[in-house]
Coordinates of C-alpha atoms in Angstrom, one line a residue:
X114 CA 124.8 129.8 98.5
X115 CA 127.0 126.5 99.1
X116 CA 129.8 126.2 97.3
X117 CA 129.8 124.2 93.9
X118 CA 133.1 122.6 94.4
X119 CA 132.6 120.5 97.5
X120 CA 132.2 117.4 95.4
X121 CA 134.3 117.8 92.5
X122 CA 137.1 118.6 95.0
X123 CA 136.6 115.3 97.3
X124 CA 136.4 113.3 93.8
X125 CA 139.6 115.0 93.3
X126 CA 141.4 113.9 96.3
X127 CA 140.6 110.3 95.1
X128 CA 142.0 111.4 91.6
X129 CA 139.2 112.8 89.7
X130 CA 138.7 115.8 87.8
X131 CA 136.5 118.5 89.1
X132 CA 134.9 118.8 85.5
X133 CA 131.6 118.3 87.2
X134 CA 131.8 121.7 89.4
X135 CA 132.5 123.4 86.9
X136 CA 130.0 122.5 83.9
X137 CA 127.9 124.7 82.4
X138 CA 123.9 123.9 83.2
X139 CA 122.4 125.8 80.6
X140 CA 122.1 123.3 78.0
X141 CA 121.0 120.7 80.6
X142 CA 117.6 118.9 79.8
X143 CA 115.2 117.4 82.8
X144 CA 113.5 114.5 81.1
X145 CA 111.2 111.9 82.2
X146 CA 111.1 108.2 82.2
X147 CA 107.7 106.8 83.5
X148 CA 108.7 104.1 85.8
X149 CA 104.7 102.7 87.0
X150 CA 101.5 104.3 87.3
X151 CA 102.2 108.1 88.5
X152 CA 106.0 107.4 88.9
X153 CA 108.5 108.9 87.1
X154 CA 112.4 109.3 87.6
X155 CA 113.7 112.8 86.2
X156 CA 117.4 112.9 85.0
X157 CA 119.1 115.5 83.8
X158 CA 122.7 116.8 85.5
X159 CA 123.4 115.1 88.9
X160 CA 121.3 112.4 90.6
X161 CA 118.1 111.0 89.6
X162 CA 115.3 112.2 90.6
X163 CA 112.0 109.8 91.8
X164 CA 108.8 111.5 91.2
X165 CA 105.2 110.3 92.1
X166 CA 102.0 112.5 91.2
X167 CA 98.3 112.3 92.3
X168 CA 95.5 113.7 94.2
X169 CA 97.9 114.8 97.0
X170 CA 100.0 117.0 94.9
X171 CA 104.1 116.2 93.6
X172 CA 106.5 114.5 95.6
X173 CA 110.3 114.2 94.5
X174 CA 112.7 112.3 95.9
X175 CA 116.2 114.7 95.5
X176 CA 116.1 117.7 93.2
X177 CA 120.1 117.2 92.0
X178 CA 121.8 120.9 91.3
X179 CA 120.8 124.2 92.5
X180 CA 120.7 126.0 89.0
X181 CA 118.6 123.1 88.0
X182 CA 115.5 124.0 90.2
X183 CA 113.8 125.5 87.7
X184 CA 114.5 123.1 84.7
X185 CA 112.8 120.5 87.5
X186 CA 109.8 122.4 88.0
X187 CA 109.2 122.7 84.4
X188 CA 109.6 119.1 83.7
X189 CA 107.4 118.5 86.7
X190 CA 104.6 120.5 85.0
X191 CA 104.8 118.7 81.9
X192 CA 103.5 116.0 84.2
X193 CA 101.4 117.5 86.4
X194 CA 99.9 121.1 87.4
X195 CA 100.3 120.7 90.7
X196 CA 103.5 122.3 92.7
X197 CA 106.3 119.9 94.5
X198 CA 104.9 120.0 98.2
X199 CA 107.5 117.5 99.5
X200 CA 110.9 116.3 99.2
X201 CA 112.8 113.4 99.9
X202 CA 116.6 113.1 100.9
X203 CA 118.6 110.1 100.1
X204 CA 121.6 111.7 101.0
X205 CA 123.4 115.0 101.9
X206 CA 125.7 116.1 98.2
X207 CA 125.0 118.4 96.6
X208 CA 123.9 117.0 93.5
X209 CA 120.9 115.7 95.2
X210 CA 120.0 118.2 97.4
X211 CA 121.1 121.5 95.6
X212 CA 117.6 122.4 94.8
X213 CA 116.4 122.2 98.3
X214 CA 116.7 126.0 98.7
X215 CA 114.3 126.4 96.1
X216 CA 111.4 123.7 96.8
X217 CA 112.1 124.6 100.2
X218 CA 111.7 128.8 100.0
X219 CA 108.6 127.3 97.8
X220 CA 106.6 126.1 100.6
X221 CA 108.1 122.4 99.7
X222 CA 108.3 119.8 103.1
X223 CA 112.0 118.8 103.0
X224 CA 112.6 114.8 104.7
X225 CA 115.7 113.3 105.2
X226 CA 118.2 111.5 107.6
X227 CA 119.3 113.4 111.2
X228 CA 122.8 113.4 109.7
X229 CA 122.0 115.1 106.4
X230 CA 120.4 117.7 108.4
X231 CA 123.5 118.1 110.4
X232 CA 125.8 118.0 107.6
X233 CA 123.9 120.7 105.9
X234 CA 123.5 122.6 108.5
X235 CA 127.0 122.5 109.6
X236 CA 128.8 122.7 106.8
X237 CA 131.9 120.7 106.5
X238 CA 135.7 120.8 105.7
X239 CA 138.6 118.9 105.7
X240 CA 142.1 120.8 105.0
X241 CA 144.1 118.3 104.5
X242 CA 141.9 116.9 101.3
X243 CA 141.2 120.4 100.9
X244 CA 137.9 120.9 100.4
X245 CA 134.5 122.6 102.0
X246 CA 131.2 123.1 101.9
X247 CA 129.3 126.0 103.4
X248 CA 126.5 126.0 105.8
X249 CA 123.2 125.5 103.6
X250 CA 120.4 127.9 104.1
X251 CA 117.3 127.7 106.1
X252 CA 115.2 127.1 103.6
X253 CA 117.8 124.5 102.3
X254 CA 117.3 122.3 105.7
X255 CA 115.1 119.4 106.1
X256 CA 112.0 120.0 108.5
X257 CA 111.3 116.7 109.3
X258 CA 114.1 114.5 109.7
X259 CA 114.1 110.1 111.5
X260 CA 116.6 108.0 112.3
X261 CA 115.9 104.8 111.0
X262 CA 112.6 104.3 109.1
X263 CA 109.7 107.0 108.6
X264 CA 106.6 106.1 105.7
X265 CA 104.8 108.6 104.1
X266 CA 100.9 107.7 102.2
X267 CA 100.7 110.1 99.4
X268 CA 99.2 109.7 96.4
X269 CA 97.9 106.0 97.4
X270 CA 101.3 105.1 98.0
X271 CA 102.8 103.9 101.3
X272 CA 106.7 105.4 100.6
X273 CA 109.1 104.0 103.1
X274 CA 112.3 105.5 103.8
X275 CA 114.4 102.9 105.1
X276 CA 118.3 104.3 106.8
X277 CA 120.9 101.5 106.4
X278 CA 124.0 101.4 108.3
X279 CA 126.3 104.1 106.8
X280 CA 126.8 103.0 103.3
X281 CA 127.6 105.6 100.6
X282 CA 127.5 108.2 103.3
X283 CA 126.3 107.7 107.4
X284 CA 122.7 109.4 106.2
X285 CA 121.6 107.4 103.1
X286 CA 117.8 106.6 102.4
X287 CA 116.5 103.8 100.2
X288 CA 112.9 104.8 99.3
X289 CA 110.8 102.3 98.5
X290 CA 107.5 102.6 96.7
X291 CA 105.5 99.3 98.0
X292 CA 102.7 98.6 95.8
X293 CA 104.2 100.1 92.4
X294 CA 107.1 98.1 93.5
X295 CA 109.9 100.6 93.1
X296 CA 113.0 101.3 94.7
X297 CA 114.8 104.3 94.7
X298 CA 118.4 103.9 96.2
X299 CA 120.0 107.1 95.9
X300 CA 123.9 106.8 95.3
X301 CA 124.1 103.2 97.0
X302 CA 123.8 102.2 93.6
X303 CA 125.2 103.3 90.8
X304 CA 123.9 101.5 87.7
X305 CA 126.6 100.3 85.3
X306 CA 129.9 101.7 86.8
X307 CA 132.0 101.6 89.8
X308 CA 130.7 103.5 92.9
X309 CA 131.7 107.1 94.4
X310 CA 131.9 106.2 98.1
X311 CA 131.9 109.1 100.5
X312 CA 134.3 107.6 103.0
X313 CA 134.9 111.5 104.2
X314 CA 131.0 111.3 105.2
X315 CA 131.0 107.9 106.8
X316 CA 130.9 105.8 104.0
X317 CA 132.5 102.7 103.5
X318 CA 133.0 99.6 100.8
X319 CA 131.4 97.2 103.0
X320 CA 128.6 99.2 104.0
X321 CA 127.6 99.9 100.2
X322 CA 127.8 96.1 99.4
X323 CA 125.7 95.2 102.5
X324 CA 123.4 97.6 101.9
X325 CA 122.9 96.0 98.2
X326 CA 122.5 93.5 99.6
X327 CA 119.7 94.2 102.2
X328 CA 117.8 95.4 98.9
X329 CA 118.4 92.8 96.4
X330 CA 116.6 90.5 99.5
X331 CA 113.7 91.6 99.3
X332 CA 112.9 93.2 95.8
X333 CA 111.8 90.2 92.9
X334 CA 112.5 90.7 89.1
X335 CA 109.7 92.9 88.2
X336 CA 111.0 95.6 90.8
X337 CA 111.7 98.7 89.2
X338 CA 115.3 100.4 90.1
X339 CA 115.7 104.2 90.4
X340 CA 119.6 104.4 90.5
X341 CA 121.2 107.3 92.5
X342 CA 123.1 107.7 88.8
X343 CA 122.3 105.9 85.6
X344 CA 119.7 104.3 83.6
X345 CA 116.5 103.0 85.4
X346 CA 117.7 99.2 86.6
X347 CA 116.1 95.9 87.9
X348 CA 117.0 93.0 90.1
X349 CA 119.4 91.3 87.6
X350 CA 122.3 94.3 87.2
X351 CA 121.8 95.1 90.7
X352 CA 123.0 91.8 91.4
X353 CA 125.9 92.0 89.1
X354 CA 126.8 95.1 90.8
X355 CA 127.3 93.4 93.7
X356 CA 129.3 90.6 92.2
X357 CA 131.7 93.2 91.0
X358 CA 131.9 94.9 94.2
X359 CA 133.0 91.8 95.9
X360 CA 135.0 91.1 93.3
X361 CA 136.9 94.6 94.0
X362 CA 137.2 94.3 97.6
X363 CA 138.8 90.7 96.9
X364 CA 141.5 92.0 94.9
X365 CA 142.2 94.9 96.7
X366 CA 141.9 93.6 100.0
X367 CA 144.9 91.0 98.8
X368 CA 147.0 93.6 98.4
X369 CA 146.3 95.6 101.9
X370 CA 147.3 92.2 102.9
X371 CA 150.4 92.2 101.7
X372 CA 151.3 95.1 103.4
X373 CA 151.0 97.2 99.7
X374 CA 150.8 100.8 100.2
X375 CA 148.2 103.0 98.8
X376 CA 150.1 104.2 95.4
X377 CA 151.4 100.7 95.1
X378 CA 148.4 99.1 95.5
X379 CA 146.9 101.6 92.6
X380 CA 150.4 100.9 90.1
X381 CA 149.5 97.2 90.5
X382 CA 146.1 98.1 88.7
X383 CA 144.1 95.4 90.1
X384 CA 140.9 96.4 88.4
X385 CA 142.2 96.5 84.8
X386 CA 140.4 93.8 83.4
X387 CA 137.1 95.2 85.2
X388 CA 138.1 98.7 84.0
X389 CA 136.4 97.9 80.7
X390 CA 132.8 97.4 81.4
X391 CA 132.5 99.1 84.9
X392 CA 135.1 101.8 84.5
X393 CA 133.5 103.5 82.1
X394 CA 131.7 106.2 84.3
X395 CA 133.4 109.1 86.2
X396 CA 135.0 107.0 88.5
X397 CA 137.7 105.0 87.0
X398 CA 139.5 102.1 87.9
X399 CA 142.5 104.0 89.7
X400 CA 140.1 106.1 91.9
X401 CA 137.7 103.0 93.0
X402 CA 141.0 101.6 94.0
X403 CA 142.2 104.3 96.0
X404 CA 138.5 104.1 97.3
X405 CA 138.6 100.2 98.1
X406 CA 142.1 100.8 99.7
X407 CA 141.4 103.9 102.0
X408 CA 137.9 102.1 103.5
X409 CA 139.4 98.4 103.8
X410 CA 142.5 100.0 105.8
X411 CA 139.8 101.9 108.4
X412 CA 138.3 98.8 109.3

């Protein structure tokens, strides 16, 4: 089984507490918010979860920690009899696809990016932040796996998985539901607070705000949100996401400029009057710092 720390110990490196390794999931609750006509998005520890139901059988888009699996078949069932027969990717952590073992050893069809497969499959480390993940299982593996684009028509829905260029991590998804108008953008967006960027996996500052951006072009105010964390979202916060992202690589980027090194760029607390209303979620205004500062000095 991969190890539960890999996340908690990279949030760590960027000055985070691994609280979330190490909580305990048997008081978790999977809920469900109905998002359109036989959509739903699942919450309960870790990313959200997208879920559509029909004739064709479940569909899930992530399935967030492994001891969760079972918690997200029952909540499933409160929706529909039928079993999860595919999931959906957006990314490779753990808190999205830590259930994969499970829907996969049930006869579930794991998608996803190439790299998320590779990732998985290799494992990965890095000493000198100190932290690893093991190789995933077999049955953990996506089967079917693209590059760029890939749709699916299930349920009546045409689902498009679209691959931008390497944003939270180099193997993101945004899934979009086209006629319920619905996107689902895994953790390029997190609603309400700043961003955990994955620069370790090939993510980047830019890359999450262009990616935004590619979105907010071509979704209109009644599209429905499915955040990788947070409450289900719309056009309008997206957009002031954005703002505040720019905002934050402005500020920062001054400093880099000045030739400011990392801890002094973070004792000049450049976010602390942002802190308030975006610093509010589990990454806090001296980690999305460090963050801004590592990715705008690798570019």
């Amino acid at each position: 089984m991969r190890k539960l720390n890999i996340l908690a110990a990279a949030l760590a490196a960027v000055g985070l507490s691994p609280a979330l390794a190490q909580r305990d999931f048997s008081k978790v609750e999977v809920t469900a918010t109905p998002v359109a006509p036989n959509i739903y998005m699942l919450q309960g520890a870790g990313g959200n979860i997208g879920l559509s139901v029909g004739a064709d059988g479940a569909f899930i888009i992530d399935d967030q920690f492994a001891p969760l699996a079972d918690k997200i078949r029952a909540a499933v069932a409160l929706v529909t009899p039928d079993p999860v027969r595919f999931v959906l990717n957006t990314h490779w952590h753990f808190d999205h696809t830590g259930g994969n073992e499970s829907f996969g050893g049930g006869g579930a069809v794991i998608v996803a990016h190439d790299n998320v497969r590779t990732r998985l499959k290799q494992g990965m480390k890095n000493e000198e932040m100190g932290w690893s993940v093991d190789p995933a299982p077999a049955a953990a593996l996506p089967v079917v796996t693209f590059g760029d684009d890939v749709t699916l028509h299930w349920n009546g829905h045409t689902i498009r998985a679209h691959h931008p260029a390497p944003a939270h991590t180099d193997g993101d998804a945004i899934i979009r539901f086209v006629e319920a108008n619905v996107v689902h953008m895994g953790d390029i967006y997190f609603q309400g607070g700043y961003p955990f960027i994955d620069l370790q996996s090939g993510g980047s500052l830019d890359g999450v705000i262009a990616a935004q951006e590619g979105v907010l072009a071509t979704i209109d105010d009644e599209t429905k949100i499915i955040p990788g964390h947070g409450p289900l979202s719309n056009k309008a916060e997206l957009a002031s996401t954005i703002t505040m992202l720019k905002d934050v690589r402005r500020r920062v980027k001054k400093l880099v400029d000045r030739g400011l090194s990392e801890e002094a760029t973070v004792k000049a607390d450049p976010l602390k009057d942002l802190n308030g209303v975006w610093g509010g979620g589990f990454i806090k205004g001296d980690a999305m710092t460090r963050t801004a500062y590592r990715s705008l000095k690798n570019e």
